[in-house]
Amino acid sequence: MGHHNGLSLCFLIPEFWGDIAKDFYWKSKHTGQFMDYNFDVTKGEIYIKCMEGATTNICYNVLDCNVHERRLGDKVAFYWEGNEPGDEMTVTYRELLQQVCQFANVLKSQGVKKGDRVSIYMPMVVELVVAMLACVRIGAVHSIVFAGFSAESLCERILDSQCSLLITADGFYRGDKLINLKVIADDALQKCRDSVCVWFRQVPWNPEVDQCWLSLLSGVSEECEPEWCDSEDPLFILYTSGSTGKPKGVLHTIGGYMLYVATTFKLVFDYHPDDVYWCTADIGWITGHSYITYGPLANGATSVLFEGLPTYPDVSRMWEIVDKYQVTKFYTAPTAIRLLMKYGSEPVQKYKRDSLKVLGTVGEPINPEAWQWYYSVVGEKRCPVVDTFWQTETGGHVLTPLPAATPMKPGSATFPFFGVVPAILNESGEELEGPSEGYLVFKQPWPGVMRTVYGNHQRFETTYFEQFPGYYVTGDGCRRDKDGYYWITGRIDDMLNVSGHLLSTAEVESALVEHEAVVEAAVVSRPHPVKGESLYCFVTLTDGVSFSRTLEAQLKKQVREKIGAIATPDFIQNAPGLPKTRSGKIMRRVLRKIARNERDLGDVSTLADSSVIELLFQNRCCGAV
C-alpha cells in the first residue's frame, strides 16, 4: 500500500469510527479530534488518544443498554459448559447485569475505588465474567492472570500493577486433573501480603484475609450506578511476555477498545442476532477478553463459555458441544486443530456440525495442512475460515479475511482491518513495495491499540517504536504476496509461540539459571507437530556436576514453578560450551540448527570456538529427531 492510499484512508477513518460510535452510549461527547497520536519517537513522547473527553462506561454499554434499550434481558448471554459433560448453566443478560451490579457493590464495600487495580485469577466460569464487568462498572482496572500460571508469576503481576485485591477460586478440574488454585494464590500472597476474595467450594481458609464470594453477596443490592469514565481512562492491564524476560503490563483504555472489539467481532464473524458463538480461548488471554467478554456482549450475542479441554472426556468433545448448542460461529487455535487432527476425521464425523457457518483461527499462524483439515473435515468445505492476526497489544483483529468477502488462501492472515495501515520494512527501515518480506509494522493507530506499558512508558516506546521511528513495530516477520495478501512468518525477536502462548526465551533461561547446578542456559525453538514450537534448552553446568535424569526433572520443575506449566521445556541438553561470537554473544541461530539436527549452519566465521559445535551435535537429546 503506497503513501497515497494510506493518506486517503486516514481521512475516512474518523467518519467510519465516528458512525460506529453513534451506536454506543456516551454520557458526554468528545470535544477534540477523533484520534490524536504521535508514532515518531524523534518528535517527542509517543501517545494515542481516541475520543478524548468523551465519557462512558463499558459495562453499561454491554449490559444495561442490551437489557433496557435493546430489550435483550431474556436472551442468553452465556451457555456455560463445565469440565464434566452434564455440568452446565445458562445465564441471561438480565441475570448477568444483576450479578455484576451485586458484585460491584461488594467491591465498593471492600474499599475498591475508581482507578484501583484488581487481580483476577480464576477458571473459566461465569463468575470470572462477573468479576471483570463489576470492576469496570465502578471504574476499577482488572488484571486477569491466566489460571495456568504459577504462584511466582501471579505474585510478580500483582506487585507490578500494585493490585489492592485478588479475586480467586479454590480450585477446578482441567480434564481429570485438579488444579488447586487457592493454594497457589495463598503461596503468591505470602510473597505479597494483601486482601483476597475467594469464590466458592471448600478449602483451607484464612479468616484474616479470605472472604467467601457467596457470603459477601448475600443481601447486597442489585442496583449499582456505573462510574462514568473518560474514553482514555484505563480499562484493563494484561501481561504478555517480554523479550527481556520481565512480563509487560499491556494497558488498554475504555472508548477505543470498546468500539474496536465490538466492530471486529461483528464484521469478522459476520454476526447475526440468532448466532450462537463459541470461542474456545481462555479469558486469561487477550482473545478471551476481546472475543468472549467484550466483543460478543457489546453486540448482544449468545456465547458458549467452556471450562474443559478439547480431548476430555474424549476427543469428540468439541463437536458434541457444537451440536448441543447449535454453534454457528466457532473460533479456536491452530494448536487445538493440530491436536484433534491426530485422531483423524472419525471423532468429528460422529457429530452433525450442520449449524456451523464461520470458522476462525487465532494465536499463531496456521499451517496449510491444519487449515485444509479444519476447512474440509470440520466445516465440510462450506464454512469460510477467518485466519486472524493480532496481538495482546493490538486489542483486536488487525489482519484478517472477512467471511465470504475475501477469497481465502490457506495460512494467510490476508488483509488489514478498516483503518489499519500495515507496511513491510527491511533492516534499514525502508518501506518495501509489492511482493516482499521483512518486518511487519503499522503506520498509524486504530482505536483498540494499547496505550502504554503499565507503569513504564519508556519500555513501551523502546519495545514498539524505537527500532523504526514513525511506525508501531509488531515484532513479527511478514511476507506480502503478489495479490497483496499478508503471511505472518513468526517472531523476529527472542520469543517463542508455544500452543499460541507467547514465551520469552530470556524468561525461561533465567528460570533455569536460578538452579545452582546451571551456570548458563540458552533456549531456542524447535518445530512441534501440535504445539507449533517447543522449547529446546541448552544448559552449561557448574564444574563437577554431571548431567542426569534427576537434574533434568528438577530443571523442568523449576521452570514450571517460576512461570507455569505452559513453559515446561520439552528438551534439555547438556552443553559443556555454547557457540559464541568473539564479543561473547550466544549465536542462537546456530543453536536452532543443532536443535533441529540441521548441519547446514551458514556463516560461522564469527564463532570464537567452533569445536563446541560438533560436541553439541553429539550431545543432542534422545527423542529429538
XYZ file of C-alpha atoms in Angstrom:
625
model
C 0.000 0.000 0.000
C 1.596 3.264 -1.115
C 1.539 6.562 0.757
C -1.253 7.916 -1.392
C -3.694 5.141 -0.391
C -2.610 5.388 3.222
C -3.350 9.125 3.286
C -6.745 8.891 1.631
C -7.660 6.172 4.154
C -6.700 8.453 7.031
C -9.405 10.940 6.077
C -12.124 8.276 6.053
C -11.256 6.738 9.411
C -12.799 9.312 11.783
C -16.032 9.110 9.743
C -16.068 5.303 9.784
C -15.414 5.052 13.534
C -17.461 8.160 14.317
C -20.520 6.492 12.752
C -19.905 3.359 14.796
C -19.555 5.414 17.996
C -23.177 6.560 17.498
C -24.329 3.008 18.320
C -22.923 3.333 21.852
C -23.987 5.287 24.904
C -21.818 8.299 25.811
C -22.597 10.324 28.926
C -20.792 13.237 27.266
C -19.367 13.624 23.746
C -15.704 14.073 22.825
C -14.579 17.583 22.017
C -11.316 17.454 20.033
C -10.124 15.214 17.193
C -11.473 11.681 16.944
C -7.931 10.233 17.002
C -4.811 12.120 18.041
C -1.395 10.449 18.084
C 2.372 10.531 17.664
C 4.186 7.385 16.446
C 7.564 9.077 15.925
C 9.974 8.974 18.906
C 12.144 11.630 17.272
C 9.222 14.102 17.571
C 8.514 13.646 21.278
C 6.593 11.289 23.513
C 4.543 8.515 21.900
C 0.826 8.841 22.611
C -2.511 7.639 21.204
C -5.836 9.185 22.159
C -9.278 8.252 20.866
C -12.359 10.397 21.574
C -10.603 12.052 24.491
C -13.054 13.927 26.732
C -15.993 11.639 25.933
C -17.347 9.812 28.992
C -18.932 6.386 29.055
C -18.918 3.053 30.895
C -18.229 -0.164 29.009
C -20.250 -2.295 31.457
C -23.269 -0.001 30.946
C -22.886 -0.410 27.169
C -22.589 -4.209 27.147
C -25.245 -4.939 29.810
C -27.669 -2.083 30.700
C -28.133 -0.975 27.085
C -28.827 -4.563 25.992
C -31.312 -5.176 28.807
C -33.163 -1.844 28.847
C -32.890 -0.375 25.352
C -32.463 -3.379 23.076
C -34.867 -5.478 25.178
C -32.463 -8.439 25.295
C -32.912 -9.142 29.035
C -34.204 -12.689 28.458
C -31.642 -13.503 25.781
C -28.936 -15.995 26.799
C -25.578 -14.244 27.268
C -23.653 -17.452 28.081
C -24.245 -21.162 27.908
C -21.696 -22.334 30.462
C -20.394 -25.833 29.771
C -18.335 -27.290 32.617
C -15.341 -29.571 32.505
C -17.622 -32.619 33.041
C -20.331 -33.252 30.426
C -23.704 -32.529 32.025
C -22.259 -29.781 34.236
C -23.961 -26.785 32.663
C -25.652 -23.460 33.339
C -27.387 -20.696 31.389
C -27.145 -17.006 32.223
C -29.293 -14.332 30.552
C -28.349 -10.691 30.010
C -30.695 -9.632 32.849
C -29.199 -12.184 35.277
C -25.682 -11.164 34.286
C -26.499 -7.486 34.913
C -27.931 -8.304 38.379
C -24.897 -10.398 39.354
C -22.471 -7.756 38.086
C -24.220 -4.951 39.996
C -24.220 -7.028 43.182
C -20.554 -7.880 42.893
C -19.705 -4.268 42.001
C -21.346 -3.263 45.301
C -19.266 -5.910 47.088
C -16.084 -4.472 45.548
C -17.095 -0.996 46.712
C -17.732 -2.339 50.231
C -14.177 -3.767 50.115
C -12.910 -0.225 49.501
C -12.187 -0.636 45.767
C -12.324 2.760 44.032
C -12.099 4.131 40.506
C -8.584 3.584 39.129
C -7.682 0.826 41.640
C -6.219 -2.361 40.162
C -7.861 -5.713 40.922
C -6.188 -9.047 40.147
C -8.397 -11.905 38.952
C -7.045 -15.478 38.981
C -9.934 -17.765 38.083
C -11.014 -20.696 35.938
C -13.433 -20.382 33.008
C -16.630 -19.801 34.969
C -19.386 -17.188 34.690
C -18.107 -15.609 37.918
C -14.936 -14.622 36.045
C -17.002 -12.536 33.592
C -18.998 -11.122 36.530
C -15.778 -10.103 38.303
C -14.340 -8.374 35.203
C -17.520 -6.429 34.483
C -18.016 -5.497 38.148
C -14.537 -3.931 38.111
C -15.208 -1.853 35.013
C -18.653 -0.839 36.265
C -17.023 1.027 39.170
C -14.065 2.271 37.111
C -11.554 -0.197 38.619
C -8.901 -1.711 36.320
C -8.811 -5.509 36.063
C -5.634 -7.501 35.633
C -6.520 -11.106 34.820
C -3.841 -13.733 35.325
C -4.322 -16.987 33.379
C -5.135 -19.801 35.839
C -2.254 -21.885 34.405
C 0.415 -19.501 35.734
C 2.460 -20.323 38.828
C 2.394 -18.554 42.218
C 5.592 -16.732 41.292
C 4.096 -15.403 38.025
C 0.911 -14.351 39.844
C 2.872 -12.572 42.574
C 5.019 -10.724 40.025
C 1.895 -9.441 38.233
C 0.135 -8.413 41.468
C 3.183 -6.428 42.573
C 3.856 -4.833 39.183
C 0.306 -3.469 38.885
C 0.028 -2.665 42.640
C -3.292 -4.540 42.940
C -5.392 -3.840 46.002
C -7.458 -7.041 45.805
C -7.171 -10.574 44.442
C -10.278 -12.461 43.341
C -9.678 -16.180 43.027
C -11.341 -19.590 43.325
C -10.398 -22.537 45.469
C -9.851 -24.970 42.633
C -11.131 -26.511 39.410
C -10.644 -29.551 37.244
C -8.846 -29.368 33.919
C -9.697 -32.722 32.368
C -9.187 -35.241 35.187
C -6.561 -33.099 36.918
C -7.429 -30.984 39.955
C -5.809 -27.539 39.916
C -5.702 -26.201 43.473
C -5.929 -22.514 42.650
C -6.396 -21.253 46.208
C -3.198 -22.940 47.420
C -1.268 -21.325 44.543
C -2.907 -17.955 45.288
C -2.022 -18.268 49.013
C 1.555 -19.022 48.052
C 1.608 -15.908 45.841
C 0.118 -13.789 48.636
C 2.774 -14.982 51.083
C 5.161 -13.227 48.734
C 2.987 -10.057 48.604
C 0.537 -9.649 51.504
C -2.845 -8.270 50.534
C -6.553 -8.903 50.838
C -8.260 -11.687 48.971
C -11.770 -12.548 47.925
C -12.372 -16.243 47.267
C -15.106 -17.768 45.170
C -16.915 -20.885 46.482
C -16.061 -24.609 47.254
C -14.370 -25.745 50.498
C -10.649 -25.187 51.053
C -8.118 -24.132 53.705
C -9.301 -20.755 54.941
C -7.596 -17.770 56.498
C -10.329 -15.590 58.100
C -7.953 -12.619 58.310
C -7.780 -12.162 54.549
C -10.134 -14.688 52.905
C -13.739 -13.817 52.220
C -16.310 -16.027 50.536
C -17.999 -14.868 47.313
C -21.452 -16.218 48.253
C -21.498 -14.821 51.787
C -20.258 -11.443 50.521
C -23.174 -11.336 48.048
C -25.959 -12.186 50.496
C -28.374 -9.304 50.893
C -26.390 -6.991 48.584
C -28.378 -4.612 46.354
C -28.782 -5.432 42.647
C -28.644 -1.728 41.805
C -25.282 -0.090 41.162
C -24.795 3.226 39.372
C -21.994 2.941 36.804
C -18.930 5.152 37.240
C -18.670 7.443 34.191
C -15.103 7.376 32.901
C -13.152 9.231 30.233
C -12.732 7.377 26.951
C -8.960 7.316 27.642
C -9.207 6.086 31.269
C -7.591 2.660 31.790
C -9.856 -0.370 31.238
C -7.542 -3.305 31.949
C -3.946 -4.452 32.197
C -2.949 -7.773 30.648
C 0.571 -9.138 30.955
C 2.424 -10.516 27.973
C 5.921 -11.980 27.875
C 8.694 -9.530 27.069
C 11.890 -10.492 25.243
C 13.893 -9.267 28.267
C 12.110 -11.852 30.434
C 10.090 -9.454 32.584
C 6.395 -9.501 31.561
C 4.935 -6.264 30.178
C 1.614 -4.948 31.519
C -0.193 -4.012 28.305
C -2.669 -1.221 29.090
C -5.910 -0.756 27.149
C -8.306 2.155 27.584
C -12.094 2.278 27.510
C -13.595 4.039 24.486
C -11.424 2.970 21.562
C -11.130 -0.625 22.773
C -14.914 -0.902 23.124
C -15.518 0.358 19.565
C -12.774 -1.812 18.107
C -13.692 -5.176 19.651
C -17.414 -4.641 19.041
C -16.816 -3.863 15.354
C -14.196 -6.526 14.632
C -16.427 -9.145 16.296
C -19.434 -8.078 14.243
C -17.690 -7.959 10.861
C -15.062 -10.704 11.118
C -17.575 -13.296 12.403
C -20.429 -11.887 10.267
C -22.534 -11.679 13.427
C -26.336 -12.100 13.259
C -28.698 -11.881 16.254
C -29.622 -15.594 16.130
C -25.977 -16.765 16.160
C -24.540 -18.992 18.875
C -20.858 -18.130 19.028
C -18.103 -20.168 20.674
C -14.547 -19.000 21.235
C -12.505 -21.754 22.917
C -9.794 -19.415 24.256
C -9.254 -18.750 27.948
C -10.405 -15.370 29.282
C -6.917 -15.112 30.856
C -5.611 -14.272 27.374
C -6.460 -11.271 25.160
C -8.620 -13.467 22.883
C -10.915 -14.179 25.824
C -11.046 -10.509 26.851
C -11.896 -9.262 23.358
C -13.838 -12.139 21.822
C -15.543 -13.876 24.764
C -16.369 -10.964 27.041
C -16.349 -7.508 25.481
C -16.890 -8.023 21.705
C -19.770 -10.532 21.881
C -21.546 -8.800 24.796
C -21.313 -5.412 23.038
C -23.275 -6.983 20.179
C -25.835 -8.688 22.421
C -24.535 -12.083 21.277
C -25.090 -15.521 22.821
C -21.816 -17.334 23.543
C -20.640 -20.697 24.830
C -18.249 -20.451 27.800
C -16.309 -23.724 28.131
C -14.309 -24.721 31.204
C -12.844 -28.005 29.924
C -10.350 -29.465 27.452
C -10.894 -30.399 23.777
C -9.921 -34.023 24.475
C -11.843 -34.669 27.730
C -13.578 -36.993 28.373
C -12.941 -37.935 24.727
C -11.650 -36.361 21.524
C -15.167 -35.623 20.194
C -15.979 -33.174 22.999
C -15.770 -30.009 20.846
C -18.146 -31.334 18.184
C -20.541 -32.674 20.802
C -20.740 -29.108 22.227
C -21.184 -27.611 18.735
C -24.240 -29.852 18.177
C -25.586 -29.439 21.722
C -25.799 -25.634 21.495
C -26.130 -25.434 17.690
C -22.978 -23.290 17.447
C -22.878 -21.179 14.267
C -19.539 -19.341 14.657
C -16.532 -21.242 16.034
C -13.168 -19.660 16.935
C -10.187 -21.757 18.087
C -6.381 -22.051 17.927
C -4.255 -23.915 15.347
C -2.703 -25.905 18.200
C -6.154 -27.347 19.090
C -6.808 -28.140 15.426
C -3.451 -29.956 15.088
C -4.122 -31.870 18.303
C -7.502 -33.109 17.032
C -6.184 -33.839 13.523
C -4.028 -36.595 15.031
C -7.203 -38.566 15.806
C -8.478 -38.355 12.222
C -11.915 -37.388 10.934
C -13.991 -40.148 12.583
C -14.393 -38.386 16.002
C -15.505 -35.232 14.120
C -17.943 -37.038 11.834
C -19.727 -38.698 14.790
C -21.499 -35.316 15.120
C -23.514 -33.343 12.550
C -21.974 -29.825 12.894
C -24.553 -28.637 10.350
C -25.184 -25.461 12.376
C -21.642 -24.152 11.653
C -21.374 -21.125 9.336
C -17.977 -19.492 10.019
C -14.745 -20.985 11.391
C -11.946 -18.843 12.829
C -8.360 -19.358 13.987
C -6.232 -17.316 16.376
C -2.988 -17.379 18.372
C -0.359 -18.224 15.778
C -0.023 -18.617 12.002
C -1.909 -21.744 10.856
C -0.033 -24.243 8.688
C -1.801 -25.077 5.387
C -2.332 -28.785 6.336
C -4.202 -27.831 9.526
C -6.164 -25.175 7.605
C -7.230 -27.726 4.964
C -8.328 -30.258 7.607
C -10.293 -27.592 9.512
C -11.952 -26.334 6.312
C -12.658 -29.746 4.752
C -13.364 -32.026 7.720
C -14.750 -29.704 10.423
C -16.553 -27.267 8.106
C -17.180 -29.723 5.256
C -15.912 -27.103 2.779
C -18.965 -24.883 3.305
C -17.727 -22.531 6.057
C -15.301 -19.693 5.334
C -12.214 -19.767 7.588
C -11.161 -16.426 9.085
C -7.483 -16.688 9.999
C -6.991 -13.660 12.264
C -3.664 -11.997 13.036
C -3.487 -9.748 16.084
C -1.708 -9.396 19.438
C -2.385 -8.579 23.093
C -1.060 -5.147 22.134
C -3.416 -4.591 19.170
C -6.562 -5.248 21.241
C -8.389 -6.867 18.318
C -8.008 -8.272 14.797
C -5.655 -6.221 12.598
C -5.096 -8.533 9.602
C -7.978 -10.834 8.698
C -10.162 -12.039 5.860
C -13.863 -11.110 6.055
C -16.108 -14.166 5.605
C -17.456 -14.610 2.068
C -15.949 -11.235 1.092
C -12.276 -12.238 0.822
C -11.084 -15.131 -1.390
C -9.264 -17.446 1.031
C -5.654 -18.594 0.913
C -4.830 -21.324 3.483
C -2.482 -19.880 6.122
C -2.711 -16.220 5.157
C -3.988 -13.549 7.537
C -4.877 -11.668 4.324
C -5.919 -8.030 4.649
C -5.799 -5.147 7.119
C -8.982 -4.319 9.020
C -10.560 -0.868 8.381
C -8.148 1.925 9.194
C -5.193 -0.385 9.898
C -2.284 0.554 7.615
C 0.455 -2.102 7.527
C 3.852 -1.812 5.896
C 6.791 -4.159 5.437
C 10.213 -2.725 6.245
C 13.707 -4.008 5.570
C 16.530 -3.948 8.167
C 17.251 -0.290 7.349
C 13.654 0.740 7.951
C 12.794 1.338 4.295
C 9.265 0.504 3.176
C 9.142 -2.323 0.647
C 6.566 -2.215 -2.131
C 4.839 -5.130 -3.870
C 5.717 -8.751 -3.044
C 8.288 -8.567 -0.238
C 9.382 -9.963 3.106
C 10.574 -8.181 6.233
C 9.386 -6.583 9.461
C 5.631 -6.123 9.865
C 4.824 -2.620 11.140
C 1.782 -0.335 11.261
C 1.848 3.308 10.152
C -0.992 4.734 12.229
C -3.099 3.713 15.229
C -6.601 2.216 15.295
C -8.972 2.725 18.247
C -8.118 -0.568 20.014
C -4.311 -0.357 20.095
C -2.566 -0.424 23.502
C -1.710 2.945 25.044
C 1.332 2.131 27.188
C 3.121 -0.485 29.283
C 1.647 -0.040 32.757
C 3.995 1.962 34.972
C 6.745 2.038 32.334
C 6.053 4.286 29.341
C 9.750 4.245 28.432
C 9.577 0.477 27.895
C 6.503 0.977 25.678
C 8.441 3.405 23.471
C 11.589 1.248 23.398
C 9.769 -2.004 22.595
C 7.362 -0.820 19.925
C 8.572 2.499 18.471
C 12.333 2.940 18.814
C 13.582 0.500 16.170
C 11.751 2.240 13.310
C 10.629 5.800 14.232
C 7.174 6.601 12.856
C 5.935 3.003 12.989
C 4.407 0.600 15.527
C 6.661 -2.488 15.333
C 4.867 -5.818 15.839
C 7.987 -7.943 16.400
C 6.721 -10.322 13.718
C 8.181 -11.089 10.327
C 5.836 -11.000 7.366
C 5.652 -11.740 3.653
C 3.327 -9.986 1.209
C 2.496 -11.908 -1.971
C 1.698 -10.622 -5.460
C -2.017 -10.362 -4.620
C -1.318 -8.200 -1.567
C -2.083 -10.965 0.963
C -0.039 -10.913 4.191
C 1.597 -14.087 5.542
C 2.987 -13.951 9.095
C 6.334 -15.765 9.252
C 6.762 -15.712 13.057
C 8.567 -13.740 15.747
C 11.748 -11.863 14.847
C 12.789 -11.257 18.479
C 13.682 -13.874 21.112
C 10.129 -15.033 21.594
C 8.532 -18.450 21.120
C 4.938 -19.258 20.241
C 4.097 -22.474 22.107
C 0.465 -23.550 21.631
C -0.457 -19.943 20.929
C 1.189 -18.762 24.169
C 3.952 -16.216 23.720
C 7.003 -17.039 25.854
C 10.300 -15.227 26.020
C 13.488 -17.269 25.808
C 15.043 -14.894 28.393
C 12.309 -15.715 30.917
C 12.898 -19.478 30.586
C 16.689 -19.031 30.633
C 16.622 -17.030 33.859
C 14.412 -19.695 35.486
C 16.961 -22.390 34.503
C 19.982 -20.386 35.682
C 18.425 -19.971 39.137
C 19.232 -23.654 39.718
C 22.586 -23.954 41.490
C 23.829 -26.597 39.013
C 23.375 -24.325 35.958
C 25.952 -21.694 35.009
C 24.447 -20.656 31.698
C 21.385 -21.530 29.636
C 20.197 -20.822 26.106
C 16.690 -21.627 24.905
C 15.591 -21.927 21.278
C 12.503 -23.118 19.465
C 12.133 -26.408 17.684
C 9.131 -27.207 15.448
C 6.469 -29.323 17.162
C 3.665 -31.142 15.273
C 0.931 -29.994 17.704
C 2.221 -27.031 19.706
C 3.798 -25.281 16.717
C 7.015 -24.660 18.613
C 8.605 -26.491 21.519
C 11.293 -25.401 23.959
C 14.750 -26.852 23.410
C 17.130 -25.822 26.204
C 20.938 -25.955 26.289
C 22.426 -25.849 29.804
C 26.051 -25.447 30.840
C 26.611 -26.987 34.263
C 28.804 -25.965 37.203
C 32.205 -27.691 37.299
C 31.980 -31.143 38.821
C 28.196 -31.524 38.298
C 27.172 -34.261 35.897
C 24.019 -34.229 33.803
C 21.379 -36.747 34.901
C 17.697 -37.605 34.544
C 17.171 -36.324 38.104
C 18.727 -32.962 37.292
C 16.652 -32.729 34.106
C 13.454 -33.365 36.125
C 14.494 -30.734 38.703
C 15.094 -28.154 35.963
C 11.713 -28.821 34.341
C 10.038 -28.481 37.746
C 11.907 -25.226 38.376
C 10.623 -23.667 35.134
C 7.089 -24.875 35.901
C 7.194 -23.255 39.340
C 8.718 -19.984 38.147
C 6.491 -19.455 35.081
C 3.791 -22.114 34.764
C 3.155 -25.467 33.087
C 2.920 -23.890 29.605
C 6.654 -23.065 29.745
C 7.855 -26.584 30.699
C 10.874 -27.425 28.482
C 10.448 -30.310 26.032
C 14.190 -30.957 25.722
C 17.109 -30.119 27.987
C 20.565 -30.806 26.551
C 23.874 -30.805 28.385
C 26.068 -28.157 26.724
C 29.674 -28.088 28.022
C 30.049 -24.889 25.961
C 27.815 -22.642 23.871
C 28.589 -21.230 20.405
C 29.538 -17.588 20.984
C 30.873 -14.723 18.950
C 34.188 -13.167 19.995
C 32.229 -10.494 21.822
C 30.534 -13.197 23.902
C 27.071 -13.134 22.270
C 25.395 -16.551 22.046
C 24.672 -17.484 18.423
C 21.088 -18.692 18.779
C 20.794 -19.181 15.041
C 23.387 -21.980 15.337
C 21.641 -23.478 18.382
C 18.336 -23.574 16.473
C 20.058 -25.572 13.718
C 21.542 -28.003 16.284
C 18.138 -28.436 17.976
C 16.670 -29.329 14.571
C 19.656 -31.511 13.608
C 20.384 -29.386 10.539
C 24.047 -29.482 9.564
C 23.958 -26.531 7.185
C 24.974 -23.825 9.660
C 25.583 -20.947 7.272
C 28.358 -18.478 8.105
C 30.101 -19.390 11.379
C 33.269 -17.367 10.794
C 32.460 -15.082 13.752
C 32.458 -18.003 16.232
C 35.119 -17.759 18.940
C 35.457 -21.569 19.202
C 33.885 -23.759 16.524
C 34.934 -27.069 18.141
C 31.976 -26.747 20.524
C 29.543 -27.345 17.643
C 30.445 -30.996 16.988
C 30.201 -31.672 20.716
C 26.693 -30.192 20.804
C 25.584 -32.295 17.832
C 26.866 -35.428 19.619
C 25.034 -34.466 22.825
C 21.647 -33.907 21.193
C 18.681 -35.135 23.241
C 17.439 -38.649 22.642
C 13.925 -38.419 21.302
C 14.781 -35.219 19.446
C 14.586 -36.261 15.827
